[in-house]
Amino acid sequence: MKKYILAIVVSALSFSNYVFAQSNFGSSSISVDMSEPIDSRKNYINQIFKGDDGTLFSINNVSRNYTLIRYRDDLSEGASVNLSELMSRNAYIENVVCINNGIVVFFSEKDNREKENKLSYMTFDQDDLSVLESTKELSAIKFNSRLNTGNFDVAVSQDSSKILVYANTPYKRAKDANDEVSVVVLTKDFDLIWEKNITLPYEEKDFLIMNYNLDNNGNIQILGRLKKERSERKKKTQNYTFHFISYTDEGKSREEHELKLKENFISSIDYTVKEDGNLLCAGLYSKTAENRASGVFYLELEQGTLDVVSENVEEFGLDFFTEGLSERAAEKLEKKAAKGKEIEFYEFEIRDLLPNSMGGLTMVAEQYYVYTTTTTTTNSNGTTTTRTVTHYIYNDILVVEFDETGEVVWKQKIHKYQHTTDDGGYYSGFNLVKNGETLHFFFVTPLSNTEDIELPEEMEGDKKAKKYYHYIHVEVDENGKKQAETLGYISKKAHRPVVRECVSLKDGTSLVFAKGRKTHQIGLLKTEN
C-alpha cells in the first residue's frame, strides 16, 4: 500500500486531435507536446516526474540498469546517470522526490548475510545530474526469512516541509501478534524531528493499513480496516470496521477512533488533510452489505483528538441510479424499487479526494472489479484443454462535490465501459487533471461505450472513426455540468496511452506516457478553462 503526498503524483493525459501517432495534439481546451518515439525494447520507464524549474525527468530501466534521465526542451533524452552502478544489484527504488533543487532517490537493499533490509538515499543536482550527496542510510529492518523481509514507504507532507520514512516490519504469523511499524520523521533537509517504533493496537492478521499521512506539523494519521471477531461475522453483511489512529506530539500521544455511521455500513472510505490539520473523510455507504453503495457520506475529524466536527449522509436516489441507462435497464430498476427492494451500485472504489474552494472536497470513485472464467474443451481425439481467463472491468465514474459542512452540492456520473482480459487492465481506468475548480477526465474506450459524442466534421465519413478506440475527454465544471468530446481515435500502429504511468500536477498540467510496439513517447499536457 502506498500513498504519496506529493505534488508529482495523481495522473492525466491527452493526445492527438485525430490519431495519436500525429503531432497536432489537443483540442480547444487541451494542448500537449509529445517527444519523438523513443526505443523501448531495452528502455522501460518506471517513473516520470518534474523538477523545480519544469524540467522533465524519469527513472528508467535501461538494459536492466536503473537510469536517471533528464529531458531537453524538445523532450528528447539528455543527460543520464546509471544509478545501478551506485547501488547493489538487488537494490529497489522506493520513491523519488524533488526538493531544494535536488533529486532525492530513495532505495532499499537486502543484505541477506546480515539479514537486514536497508533504506538509503542519494541526492543529485537537477541541472547536471551530478551527485550532491552520496548514499546515506535512513532505516533498517531485521528479518529471518528472505521471503518475509518487510518493506519501506516514503511520503512527503503537503507543504513539502517534512519527510516520512515508514518501515513495515516482517509479517508475524504468531497468533495474537500485533502489527509493528517503524517511523522516522525528518525535515526537508533530512534533520531528524522524531522517530519511534510503533505497535498498532490490533492483530496484524486482522488489521489492514489502507492509507497513512504525514501532516505539515509532523503528525501521522493511519486509516485501516479491522476484521470483526469470528463470533461476530455473518454471511451477506459487512464483517469489518474502519479505524483511524493518530500519533501526535512526536509520537508520544495516540488517539483512536472507529469510523461508523448510525444506520448504514461504510463500504468505501478515504481521507485527506485540511490546511488547519483536520481530517476530511468521504466515501460510500451501503444499507445491505460490503462492496455496495446506496449513497455518500462526509466526516470531518478534529486533528489529534479525532472528535467528529461535522457529519453528513445522503442517498443517491432512484433518478441518479437510472441516469444514463437504456430505457429497458431503467424500467427494470424502477420495478425493483417499486417492490421495495434496495437499489445500490456495486464494486465502486474511491480513486481521489480533492479539496475544493468551498472548504469541502470532491470525491471521485470508479466501478472496478475482476473475475475469471474457465472453459474446458475436448477435441475429436478426446484430448481435454482447460483455459482460464482473467477479466478486468473498469466502468462508470462517480463525482460528488461536498461543501465545508459536508452537504452535497452536486453529483455527476461519467459513463464508460472498459473490459480487457489477461492484461491487468493495463490500458484501462481514467486520468484526472484539476485546473481551478474544473475537472478533466481522460480515458480510452470505443465511442459506443461512453457518453453521447458527436464526431468532428473531419471524422465524418471516416470508417475507422467508429471502428477504433477513441481518447475521450470529459470536462466537469464547478457546477457539475459535464461536456464530452473525442480527442481522436487510436490506429492499430499508433502509441496508446498508459494511464497508470502518467502524472498529474497541481498547476493543471500533466506528464504523459504513451506506449507503442517497440517505442514509447513522453509529453507535457496543459488544460485550459
Short mmCIF file of C-alpha atoms in Angstrom, two decimals:
data_model
loop_
_atom_site.label_atom_id
_atom_site.label_comp_id
_atom_site.label_asym_id
_atom_site.label_seq_id
_atom_site.Cartn_x
_atom_site.Cartn_y
_atom_site.Cartn_z
CA MET A 1 0.00 0.00 0.00
CA LYS A 2 1.37 3.39 -0.97
CA LYS A 3 0.02 6.90 -0.66
CA TYR A 4 2.41 9.61 -1.78
CA ILE A 5 1.56 13.08 -0.52
CA LEU A 6 3.41 14.72 -3.40
CA ALA A 7 2.67 17.35 -5.97
CA ILE A 8 4.04 14.94 -8.55
CA VAL A 9 1.54 12.11 -8.19
CA VAL A 10 -2.05 11.72 -9.45
CA SER A 11 -2.49 11.26 -13.22
CA ALA A 12 -3.66 12.57 -16.60
CA LEU A 13 -3.11 12.52 -20.31
CA SER A 14 -4.27 13.58 -23.72
CA PHE A 15 -3.38 13.20 -27.31
CA SER A 16 -3.99 13.95 -30.92
CA ASN A 17 -6.97 15.62 -32.50
CA TYR A 18 -7.13 12.76 -34.93
CA VAL A 19 -4.68 9.90 -34.42
CA PHE A 20 -2.19 9.54 -31.59
CA ALA A 21 0.69 8.98 -33.99
CA GLN A 22 0.29 12.51 -35.36
CA SER A 23 1.75 15.65 -33.83
CA ASN A 24 -1.24 18.04 -33.87
CA PHE A 25 -2.39 17.02 -30.40
CA GLY A 26 -5.11 18.71 -28.39
CA SER A 27 -8.45 20.45 -28.75
CA SER A 28 -9.81 23.90 -27.94
CA SER A 29 -9.20 23.28 -24.22
CA ILE A 30 -6.30 20.81 -24.35
CA SER A 31 -2.75 21.29 -25.62
CA VAL A 32 0.07 18.77 -25.47
CA ASP A 33 3.64 18.46 -26.70
CA MET A 34 4.97 14.96 -27.34
CA SER A 35 8.50 13.67 -27.82
CA GLU A 36 9.69 11.80 -30.85
CA PRO A 37 9.36 8.00 -30.46
CA ILE A 38 11.98 6.56 -28.08
CA ASP A 39 13.21 2.98 -28.49
CA SER A 40 11.73 0.97 -25.61
CA ARG A 41 12.97 -2.55 -26.36
CA LYS A 42 15.57 -2.24 -23.57
CA ASN A 43 14.39 1.04 -22.10
CA TYR A 44 11.38 0.92 -19.74
CA ILE A 45 10.05 3.94 -17.84
CA ASN A 46 9.47 3.31 -14.12
CA GLN A 47 8.52 6.84 -13.08
CA ILE A 48 8.14 10.28 -14.70
CA PHE A 49 8.47 13.46 -12.64
CA LYS A 50 9.02 17.19 -12.98
CA GLY A 51 11.82 19.27 -11.49
CA ASP A 52 11.57 22.61 -9.70
CA ASP A 53 12.02 24.60 -12.94
CA GLY A 54 9.62 22.45 -15.01
CA THR A 55 12.26 20.14 -16.50
CA LEU A 56 11.11 16.57 -17.10
CA PHE A 57 12.96 13.62 -15.59
CA SER A 58 12.36 9.89 -15.44
CA ILE A 59 13.70 6.78 -13.79
CA ASN A 60 14.13 4.11 -16.47
CA ASN A 61 15.23 0.52 -16.53
CA VAL A 62 17.80 0.56 -19.34
CA SER A 63 19.32 -2.82 -20.14
CA ARG A 64 18.35 -3.91 -16.61
CA ASN A 65 20.03 -0.89 -15.03
CA TYR A 66 18.19 1.85 -13.13
CA THR A 67 18.91 5.08 -15.00
CA LEU A 68 18.05 8.68 -14.12
CA ILE A 69 17.32 10.69 -17.30
CA ARG A 70 16.98 14.44 -17.82
CA TYR A 71 14.99 15.58 -20.87
CA ARG A 72 15.75 18.54 -23.11
CA ASP A 73 13.24 21.25 -24.01
CA ASP A 74 12.22 19.27 -27.12
CA LEU A 75 11.60 16.23 -24.83
CA SER A 76 14.47 14.22 -26.27
CA GLU A 77 16.69 12.31 -23.83
CA GLY A 78 19.57 14.36 -22.49
CA ALA A 79 21.95 13.75 -19.58
CA SER A 80 21.67 10.45 -17.71
CA VAL A 81 23.16 8.64 -14.71
CA ASN A 82 23.44 4.88 -14.28
CA LEU A 83 22.05 4.51 -10.74
CA SER A 84 22.71 0.78 -10.64
CA GLU A 85 26.45 1.48 -10.57
CA LEU A 86 25.88 3.37 -7.30
CA MET A 87 23.71 0.67 -5.69
CA SER A 88 23.92 -3.09 -5.18
CA ARG A 89 22.46 -5.46 -7.79
CA ASN A 90 19.38 -6.26 -5.70
CA ALA A 91 18.54 -2.62 -4.89
CA TYR A 92 14.95 -1.44 -5.40
CA ILE A 93 13.95 2.20 -5.91
CA GLU A 94 11.15 3.06 -3.49
CA ASN A 95 10.45 6.69 -4.42
CA VAL A 96 11.91 9.83 -5.98
CA VAL A 97 11.34 13.34 -4.57
CA CYS A 98 12.40 16.73 -5.89
CA ILE A 99 13.42 19.03 -3.01
CA ASN A 100 15.77 22.04 -2.76
CA ASN A 101 16.73 21.85 -6.46
CA GLY A 102 17.85 18.29 -5.88
CA ILE A 103 16.54 14.89 -6.91
CA VAL A 104 16.39 12.55 -3.92
CA VAL A 105 16.34 8.85 -4.85
CA PHE A 106 15.21 6.51 -2.04
CA PHE A 107 16.17 2.87 -2.48
CA SER A 108 16.15 -0.32 -0.42
CA GLU A 109 18.79 -3.07 -0.41
CA LYS A 110 18.54 -6.51 1.18
CA ASP A 111 21.64 -7.76 2.96
CA ASN A 112 21.00 -11.50 3.23
CA ARG A 113 24.21 -12.13 5.15
CA GLU A 114 23.34 -9.62 7.86
CA LYS A 115 19.60 -10.33 7.42
CA GLU A 116 18.75 -6.66 7.11
CA ASN A 117 16.59 -4.72 4.66
CA LYS A 118 18.09 -1.22 4.49
CA LEU A 119 16.64 2.04 3.17
CA SER A 120 19.07 4.69 1.90
CA TYR A 121 19.01 7.77 -0.30
CA MET A 122 21.19 9.66 -2.78
CA THR A 123 20.78 13.26 -3.99
CA PHE A 124 21.51 14.58 -7.50
CA ASP A 125 21.64 18.09 -8.90
CA GLN A 126 18.67 18.85 -11.15
CA ASP A 127 20.79 20.91 -13.55
CA ASP A 128 23.54 18.44 -14.50
CA LEU A 129 22.69 15.26 -12.50
CA SER A 130 25.94 15.48 -10.55
CA VAL A 131 25.95 13.78 -7.14
CA LEU A 132 25.17 16.27 -4.37
CA GLU A 133 25.04 13.70 -1.60
CA SER A 134 26.27 10.13 -1.77
CA THR A 135 24.48 7.16 -0.23
CA LYS A 136 23.17 7.69 3.31
CA GLU A 137 21.28 5.05 5.26
CA LEU A 138 17.95 6.08 6.83
CA SER A 139 16.41 2.93 8.28
CA ALA A 140 16.88 -0.82 8.56
CA ILE A 141 14.59 -3.80 9.17
CA LYS A 142 15.79 -7.10 10.63
CA PHE A 143 14.36 -10.25 9.04
CA ASN A 144 14.64 -14.03 9.41
CA SER A 145 13.40 -15.16 6.01
CA ARG A 146 14.31 -13.93 2.54
CA LEU A 147 10.63 -14.30 1.64
CA ASN A 148 9.48 -12.08 4.52
CA THR A 149 11.80 -9.07 4.73
CA GLY A 150 9.39 -6.20 5.40
CA ASN A 151 9.17 -3.13 3.17
CA PHE A 152 9.51 0.65 3.13
CA ASP A 153 7.49 3.63 2.01
CA VAL A 154 8.43 7.30 1.78
CA ALA A 155 5.91 10.16 1.90
CA VAL A 156 6.18 13.95 1.92
CA SER A 157 3.91 16.37 3.78
CA GLN A 158 1.51 18.53 1.78
CA ASP A 159 3.73 21.62 2.08
CA SER A 160 6.88 19.54 1.28
CA SER A 161 8.49 20.64 4.55
CA LYS A 162 8.73 17.18 6.10
CA ILE A 163 9.54 13.63 5.04
CA LEU A 164 8.18 10.39 6.48
CA VAL A 165 10.10 7.11 6.28
CA TYR A 166 7.69 4.30 7.04
CA ALA A 167 9.05 0.78 7.63
CA ASN A 168 6.70 -2.21 7.73
CA THR A 169 8.34 -4.96 9.77
CA PRO A 170 8.16 -8.58 8.53
CA TYR A 171 4.73 -10.16 8.82
CA LYS A 172 4.24 -12.06 12.08
CA ARG A 173 2.47 -15.39 11.77
CA ALA A 174 2.14 -15.94 15.51
CA LYS A 175 -1.36 -15.82 16.97
CA ASP A 176 -2.23 -12.55 18.72
CA ALA A 177 0.84 -10.80 17.26
CA ASN A 178 0.19 -7.08 16.77
CA ASP A 179 1.36 -5.15 13.72
CA GLU A 180 4.57 -3.17 14.23
CA VAL A 181 5.95 -0.31 12.17
CA SER A 182 8.95 1.95 12.48
CA VAL A 183 8.60 5.63 11.56
CA VAL A 184 11.19 8.35 11.06
CA VAL A 185 10.09 11.97 10.53
CA LEU A 186 12.65 14.36 9.00
CA THR A 187 12.83 17.94 7.82
CA LYS A 188 13.26 18.53 4.08
CA ASP A 189 16.99 18.93 4.85
CA PHE A 190 16.96 15.43 6.42
CA ASP A 191 17.38 16.62 10.00
CA LEU A 192 15.67 14.26 12.45
CA ILE A 193 12.43 15.52 14.05
CA TRP A 194 11.34 12.29 15.72
CA GLU A 195 11.46 8.53 15.31
CA LYS A 196 9.58 5.74 17.02
CA ASN A 197 8.79 2.04 16.83
CA ILE A 198 5.00 1.83 16.89
CA THR A 199 2.95 -1.20 17.89
CA LEU A 200 -0.53 -0.87 16.45
CA PRO A 201 -3.39 -1.85 18.80
CA TYR A 202 -4.69 -4.66 16.57
CA GLU A 203 -3.51 -8.08 15.49
CA GLU A 204 -1.59 -7.93 12.23
CA LYS A 205 -3.64 -10.70 10.58
CA ASP A 206 -6.87 -8.75 11.21
CA PHE A 207 -5.83 -5.14 10.53
CA LEU A 208 -5.19 -3.86 7.00
CA ILE A 209 -3.47 -0.46 6.72
CA MET A 210 -5.26 1.33 3.88
CA ASN A 211 -3.67 4.76 3.96
CA TYR A 212 -1.44 6.96 6.09
CA ASN A 213 -0.41 10.59 6.02
CA LEU A 214 2.24 12.92 7.38
CA ASP A 215 0.76 16.35 8.03
CA ASN A 216 2.57 19.70 7.93
CA ASN A 217 3.15 19.58 11.71
CA GLY A 218 4.90 16.21 11.64
CA ASN A 219 1.93 14.20 12.94
CA ILE A 220 0.96 10.83 11.46
CA GLN A 221 -2.55 9.54 10.76
CA ILE A 222 -3.27 5.90 9.84
CA LEU A 223 -6.52 4.62 8.31
CA GLY A 224 -7.14 0.89 8.48
CA ARG A 225 -9.75 -1.83 8.14
CA LEU A 226 -10.28 -4.26 11.03
CA LYS A 227 -11.89 -7.68 10.70
CA LYS A 228 -14.65 -8.38 13.18
CA GLU A 229 -14.23 -11.15 15.71
CA ARG A 230 -15.06 -14.54 14.22
CA SER A 231 -18.11 -14.86 16.50
CA GLU A 232 -19.49 -11.56 15.13
CA ARG A 233 -19.13 -12.38 11.42
CA LYS A 234 -22.26 -13.08 9.41
CA LYS A 235 -22.90 -14.05 5.80
CA LYS A 236 -24.07 -11.38 3.34
CA THR A 237 -23.19 -8.50 5.62
CA GLN A 238 -20.18 -6.36 6.45
CA ASN A 239 -17.58 -8.16 8.53
CA TYR A 240 -15.10 -5.37 9.16
CA THR A 241 -14.90 -1.87 10.64
CA PHE A 242 -12.79 1.18 9.77
CA HIS A 243 -10.45 2.86 12.27
CA PHE A 244 -8.29 5.97 12.48
CA ILE A 245 -5.14 6.06 14.59
CA SER A 246 -3.43 9.42 15.12
CA TYR A 247 0.10 9.96 16.51
CA THR A 248 0.91 13.49 17.68
CA ASP A 249 3.45 15.19 19.96
CA GLU A 250 6.35 13.40 18.21
CA GLY A 251 4.63 10.05 18.61
CA LYS A 252 4.11 10.35 22.36
CA SER A 253 0.34 10.76 22.11
CA ARG A 254 -2.00 8.27 20.37
CA GLU A 255 -5.72 8.60 19.67
CA GLU A 256 -8.04 6.03 18.11
CA HIS A 257 -11.47 6.43 16.54
CA GLU A 258 -13.82 3.92 14.91
CA LEU A 259 -15.42 5.40 11.81
CA LYS A 260 -19.07 4.42 11.63
CA LEU A 261 -22.46 5.67 10.55
CA LYS A 262 -25.61 5.44 12.65
CA GLU A 263 -27.72 3.22 10.39
CA ASN A 264 -25.54 2.16 7.45
CA PHE A 265 -22.36 0.30 6.57
CA ILE A 266 -19.28 2.15 5.34
CA SER A 267 -18.35 0.26 2.17
CA SER A 268 -15.53 2.51 0.89
CA ILE A 269 -13.62 5.38 2.50
CA ASP A 270 -10.58 7.61 2.08
CA TYR A 271 -9.36 10.85 3.63
CA THR A 272 -7.36 14.00 3.06
CA VAL A 273 -5.99 16.69 5.39
CA LYS A 274 -7.20 20.30 5.56
CA GLU A 275 -4.82 23.24 5.93
CA ASP A 276 -5.80 23.52 9.62
CA GLY A 277 -4.85 19.87 10.17
CA ASN A 278 -8.37 18.47 10.45
CA LEU A 279 -9.11 15.24 8.59
CA LEU A 280 -11.75 15.20 5.85
CA CYS A 281 -13.19 11.74 5.19
CA ALA A 282 -15.63 10.80 2.45
CA GLY A 283 -16.88 7.60 0.95
CA LEU A 284 -19.73 5.33 0.02
CA TYR A 285 -22.19 3.60 2.33
CA SER A 286 -24.49 0.63 1.95
CA LYS A 287 -27.77 -0.38 3.57
CA THR A 288 -27.16 -4.05 2.94
CA ALA A 289 -23.58 -5.31 2.63
CA GLU A 290 -19.97 -4.63 1.70
CA ASN A 291 -18.98 -3.58 -1.84
CA ARG A 292 -22.38 -1.91 -2.35
CA ALA A 293 -23.30 1.78 -2.39
CA SER A 294 -26.65 3.39 -1.55
CA GLY A 295 -25.20 6.87 -1.16
CA VAL A 296 -22.32 9.00 0.08
CA PHE A 297 -21.13 10.28 3.44
CA TYR A 298 -18.81 13.01 4.73
CA LEU A 299 -16.94 13.26 8.03
CA GLU A 300 -14.62 15.92 9.40
CA LEU A 301 -12.45 14.87 12.35
CA GLU A 302 -10.52 17.20 14.60
CA GLN A 303 -6.76 16.92 14.41
CA GLY A 304 -5.25 14.96 17.29
CA THR A 305 -8.44 14.15 19.25
CA LEU A 306 -10.27 12.69 16.21
CA ASP A 307 -13.54 14.10 17.53
CA VAL A 308 -16.29 14.45 14.87
CA VAL A 309 -16.64 18.10 13.78
CA SER A 310 -19.29 17.55 11.09
CA GLU A 311 -21.09 14.61 9.51
CA ASN A 312 -23.49 14.18 6.60
CA VAL A 313 -25.09 11.25 4.80
CA GLU A 314 -27.03 11.50 1.52
CA GLU A 315 -28.72 8.78 -0.53
CA PHE A 316 -28.20 8.76 -4.29
CA GLY A 317 -31.88 8.48 -5.22
CA LEU A 318 -33.53 6.44 -7.98
CA ASP A 319 -33.04 9.13 -10.67
CA PHE A 320 -29.28 9.02 -10.19
CA PHE A 321 -29.20 5.22 -10.44
CA THR A 322 -31.19 5.22 -13.70
CA GLU A 323 -29.47 8.24 -15.27
CA GLY A 324 -27.72 7.23 -18.49
CA LEU A 325 -29.17 3.71 -18.57
CA SER A 326 -31.08 2.30 -21.50
CA GLU A 327 -34.88 2.53 -21.28
CA ARG A 328 -35.11 -1.20 -20.61
CA ALA A 329 -32.47 -1.17 -17.86
CA ALA A 330 -34.06 1.88 -16.21
CA GLU A 331 -37.52 0.26 -16.20
CA LYS A 332 -36.04 -2.85 -14.59
CA LEU A 333 -34.59 -0.80 -11.73
CA GLU A 334 -37.81 1.18 -11.30
CA LYS A 335 -39.83 -2.04 -10.97
CA LYS A 336 -37.34 -3.36 -8.43
CA ALA A 337 -37.64 -0.18 -6.39
CA ALA A 338 -41.45 -0.28 -6.59
CA LYS A 339 -41.34 -3.71 -4.93
CA GLY A 340 -39.41 -2.21 -2.02
CA LYS A 341 -36.11 -3.82 -2.95
CA GLU A 342 -32.89 -1.94 -2.29
CA ILE A 343 -31.21 -0.27 -5.30
CA GLU A 344 -27.43 0.07 -4.95
CA PHE A 345 -24.28 0.48 -7.02
CA TYR A 346 -21.69 -2.26 -6.59
CA GLU A 347 -17.90 -2.58 -6.62
CA PHE A 348 -17.04 1.14 -6.58
CA GLU A 349 -13.65 2.23 -5.25
CA ILE A 350 -12.63 5.74 -4.26
CA ARG A 351 -9.89 6.99 -6.56
CA ASP A 352 -9.39 10.56 -5.33
CA LEU A 353 -10.40 13.17 -2.77
CA LEU A 354 -9.68 16.74 -3.90
CA PRO A 355 -10.04 19.82 -1.65
CA ASN A 356 -12.30 22.46 -3.22
CA SER A 357 -12.68 26.23 -2.91
CA MET A 358 -15.65 25.89 -0.53
CA GLY A 359 -13.53 24.29 2.18
CA GLY A 360 -15.02 20.90 1.41
CA LEU A 361 -13.88 18.30 -1.08
CA THR A 362 -14.66 16.49 -4.32
CA MET A 363 -14.90 12.71 -4.20
CA VAL A 364 -14.13 10.63 -7.30
CA ALA A 365 -14.96 6.90 -7.40
CA GLU A 366 -14.82 4.27 -10.14
CA GLN A 367 -16.52 0.92 -10.61
CA TYR A 368 -13.80 -1.72 -10.76
CA TYR A 369 -13.83 -5.48 -10.41
CA VAL A 370 -12.06 -8.59 -11.67
CA TYR A 371 -13.44 -12.02 -12.42
CA THR A 372 -12.19 -15.22 -14.05
CA THR A 373 -13.80 -17.66 -16.46
CA THR A 374 -12.70 -21.22 -17.09
CA THR A 375 -13.64 -23.19 -20.20
CA THR A 376 -12.90 -26.83 -20.93
CA THR A 377 -12.98 -28.26 -24.45
CA THR A 378 -12.42 -31.76 -25.80
CA ASN A 379 -11.22 -32.41 -29.35
CA SER A 380 -12.04 -35.38 -31.58
CA ASN A 381 -9.13 -37.36 -30.12
CA GLY A 382 -10.51 -37.00 -26.61
CA THR A 383 -7.81 -34.55 -25.51
CA THR A 384 -9.14 -32.08 -22.92
CA THR A 385 -7.92 -28.49 -22.79
CA THR A 386 -8.77 -26.08 -19.98
CA ARG A 387 -8.29 -22.33 -20.29
CA THR A 388 -8.70 -19.74 -17.55
CA VAL A 389 -9.15 -16.07 -18.48
CA THR A 390 -8.98 -13.09 -16.12
CA HIS A 391 -11.37 -10.23 -16.96
CA TYR A 392 -10.69 -6.63 -15.85
CA ILE A 393 -13.70 -4.31 -15.71
CA TYR A 394 -13.39 -0.51 -15.30
CA ASN A 395 -16.78 1.18 -15.61
CA ASP A 396 -18.57 4.42 -14.65
CA ILE A 397 -17.02 7.27 -12.66
CA LEU A 398 -18.94 8.94 -9.82
CA VAL A 399 -18.12 12.54 -8.89
CA VAL A 400 -19.60 14.14 -5.75
CA GLU A 401 -18.99 17.72 -4.58
CA PHE A 402 -19.26 18.48 -0.81
CA ASP A 403 -19.25 21.93 0.78
CA GLU A 404 -17.43 22.75 4.04
CA THR A 405 -20.30 21.33 6.17
CA GLY A 406 -20.45 18.10 4.21
CA GLU A 407 -23.62 18.91 2.30
CA VAL A 408 -23.74 17.54 -1.24
CA VAL A 409 -23.65 20.48 -3.69
CA TRP A 410 -23.92 18.30 -6.81
CA LYS A 411 -23.22 14.79 -8.02
CA GLN A 412 -22.38 13.57 -11.51
CA LYS A 413 -21.95 10.25 -13.30
CA ILE A 414 -19.49 9.79 -16.19
CA HIS A 415 -20.34 6.80 -18.32
CA LYS A 416 -17.71 4.40 -19.61
CA TYR A 417 -17.23 0.68 -20.08
CA GLN A 418 -13.77 -0.87 -20.31
CA HIS A 419 -13.35 -4.64 -20.49
CA THR A 420 -9.98 -6.28 -21.12
CA THR A 421 -8.63 -9.78 -20.47
CA ASP A 422 -5.32 -11.10 -19.17
CA ASP A 423 -3.59 -7.70 -19.33
CA GLY A 424 -4.02 -6.45 -15.77
CA GLY A 425 -6.23 -3.62 -17.02
CA TYR A 426 -3.06 -2.03 -18.38
CA TYR A 427 -4.79 0.47 -20.67
CA SER A 428 -7.97 0.86 -18.61
CA GLY A 429 -9.09 3.31 -15.93
CA PHE A 430 -9.04 7.09 -16.27
CA ASN A 431 -6.81 10.10 -15.74
CA LEU A 432 -7.82 13.22 -13.86
CA VAL A 433 -6.46 16.76 -14.07
CA LYS A 434 -7.85 19.59 -11.97
CA ASN A 435 -7.47 23.17 -13.21
CA GLY A 436 -9.04 25.68 -10.87
CA GLU A 437 -12.41 24.14 -9.99
CA THR A 438 -12.76 22.36 -13.35
CA LEU A 439 -12.15 18.60 -13.55
CA HIS A 440 -10.79 16.99 -16.73
CA PHE A 441 -11.21 13.23 -17.16
CA PHE A 442 -9.39 11.26 -19.88
CA PHE A 443 -9.85 7.61 -20.81
CA VAL A 444 -9.71 5.23 -23.78
CA THR A 445 -12.77 3.33 -24.99
CA PRO A 446 -14.91 2.79 -28.11
CA LEU A 447 -17.43 5.59 -28.71
CA SER A 448 -20.28 3.16 -28.10
CA ASN A 449 -19.05 2.54 -24.54
CA THR A 450 -19.27 6.09 -23.20
CA GLU A 451 -21.09 9.42 -23.38
CA ASP A 452 -23.03 10.52 -26.45
CA ILE A 453 -20.35 12.25 -28.50
CA GLU A 454 -20.70 13.86 -31.91
CA LEU A 455 -17.85 13.20 -34.31
CA PRO A 456 -15.94 16.30 -35.51
CA GLU A 457 -16.50 17.23 -39.15
CA GLU A 458 -13.06 15.94 -40.18
CA MET A 459 -14.01 12.46 -38.91
CA GLU A 460 -17.39 12.26 -40.64
CA GLY A 461 -17.28 9.57 -43.28
CA ASP A 462 -14.11 8.01 -41.86
CA LYS A 463 -14.93 4.34 -41.28
CA LYS A 464 -12.05 3.99 -38.83
CA ALA A 465 -13.54 6.69 -36.57
CA LYS A 466 -16.31 4.39 -35.38
CA LYS A 467 -14.27 1.19 -35.55
CA TYR A 468 -11.23 2.13 -33.46
CA TYR A 469 -10.82 3.10 -29.81
CA HIS A 470 -11.06 6.81 -29.02
CA TYR A 471 -9.39 9.00 -26.48
CA ILE A 472 -12.26 10.65 -24.59
CA HIS A 473 -12.13 13.95 -22.71
CA VAL A 474 -14.95 14.73 -20.26
CA GLU A 475 -14.91 18.14 -18.59
CA VAL A 476 -16.92 18.73 -15.39
CA ASP A 477 -17.23 22.38 -14.32
CA GLU A 478 -17.67 23.85 -10.83
CA ASN A 479 -21.46 23.43 -11.08
CA GLY A 480 -21.28 19.76 -12.02
CA LYS A 481 -22.11 20.31 -15.68
CA LYS A 482 -20.28 17.91 -17.99
CA GLN A 483 -19.17 18.11 -21.61
CA ALA A 484 -17.63 15.22 -23.54
CA GLU A 485 -15.58 15.13 -26.71
CA THR A 486 -13.28 12.81 -28.61
CA LEU A 487 -9.69 13.92 -28.96
CA GLY A 488 -9.15 11.38 -31.72
CA TYR A 489 -9.09 7.68 -32.42
CA ILE A 490 -6.09 5.40 -31.98
CA SER A 491 -4.95 3.49 -35.05
CA LYS A 492 -3.56 -0.01 -34.59
CA LYS A 493 0.03 1.14 -35.17
CA ALA A 494 -0.22 4.26 -33.01
CA HIS A 495 1.10 4.77 -29.49
CA ARG A 496 -1.51 4.01 -26.87
CA PRO A 497 -1.64 5.97 -23.58
CA VAL A 498 -0.76 4.03 -20.44
CA VAL A 499 -2.76 6.00 -17.92
CA ARG A 500 -1.15 4.44 -14.84
CA GLU A 501 2.26 5.77 -15.87
CA CYS A 502 1.13 9.38 -16.36
CA VAL A 503 1.46 12.04 -13.66
CA SER A 504 -0.91 14.92 -12.99
CA LEU A 505 0.44 18.12 -11.44
CA LYS A 506 -1.25 20.75 -9.31
CA ASP A 507 -0.99 23.52 -11.91
CA GLY A 508 -3.38 21.90 -14.40
CA THR A 509 -0.60 20.24 -16.38
CA SER A 510 0.22 16.57 -16.70
CA LEU A 511 3.14 14.39 -17.70
CA VAL A 512 2.22 11.99 -20.49
CA PHE A 513 3.36 8.45 -21.26
CA ALA A 514 2.29 6.51 -24.37
CA LYS A 515 3.48 3.08 -25.45
CA GLY A 516 3.85 1.59 -28.91
CA ARG A 517 5.03 -1.84 -30.01
CA LYS A 518 8.76 -1.01 -29.94
CA THR A 519 8.86 2.62 -28.86
CA HIS A 520 7.32 4.98 -26.33
CA GLN A 521 6.68 8.72 -26.08
CA ILE A 522 6.54 11.19 -23.23
CA GLY A 523 4.84 14.56 -23.28
CA LEU A 524 3.53 17.53 -21.36
CA LEU A 525 -0.18 18.33 -21.35
CA LYS A 526 -1.92 21.57 -20.39
CA THR A 527 -5.60 22.11 -19.69
CA GLU A 528 -7.36 25.43 -20.18
CA ASN A 529 -10.61 26.52 -18.51
#
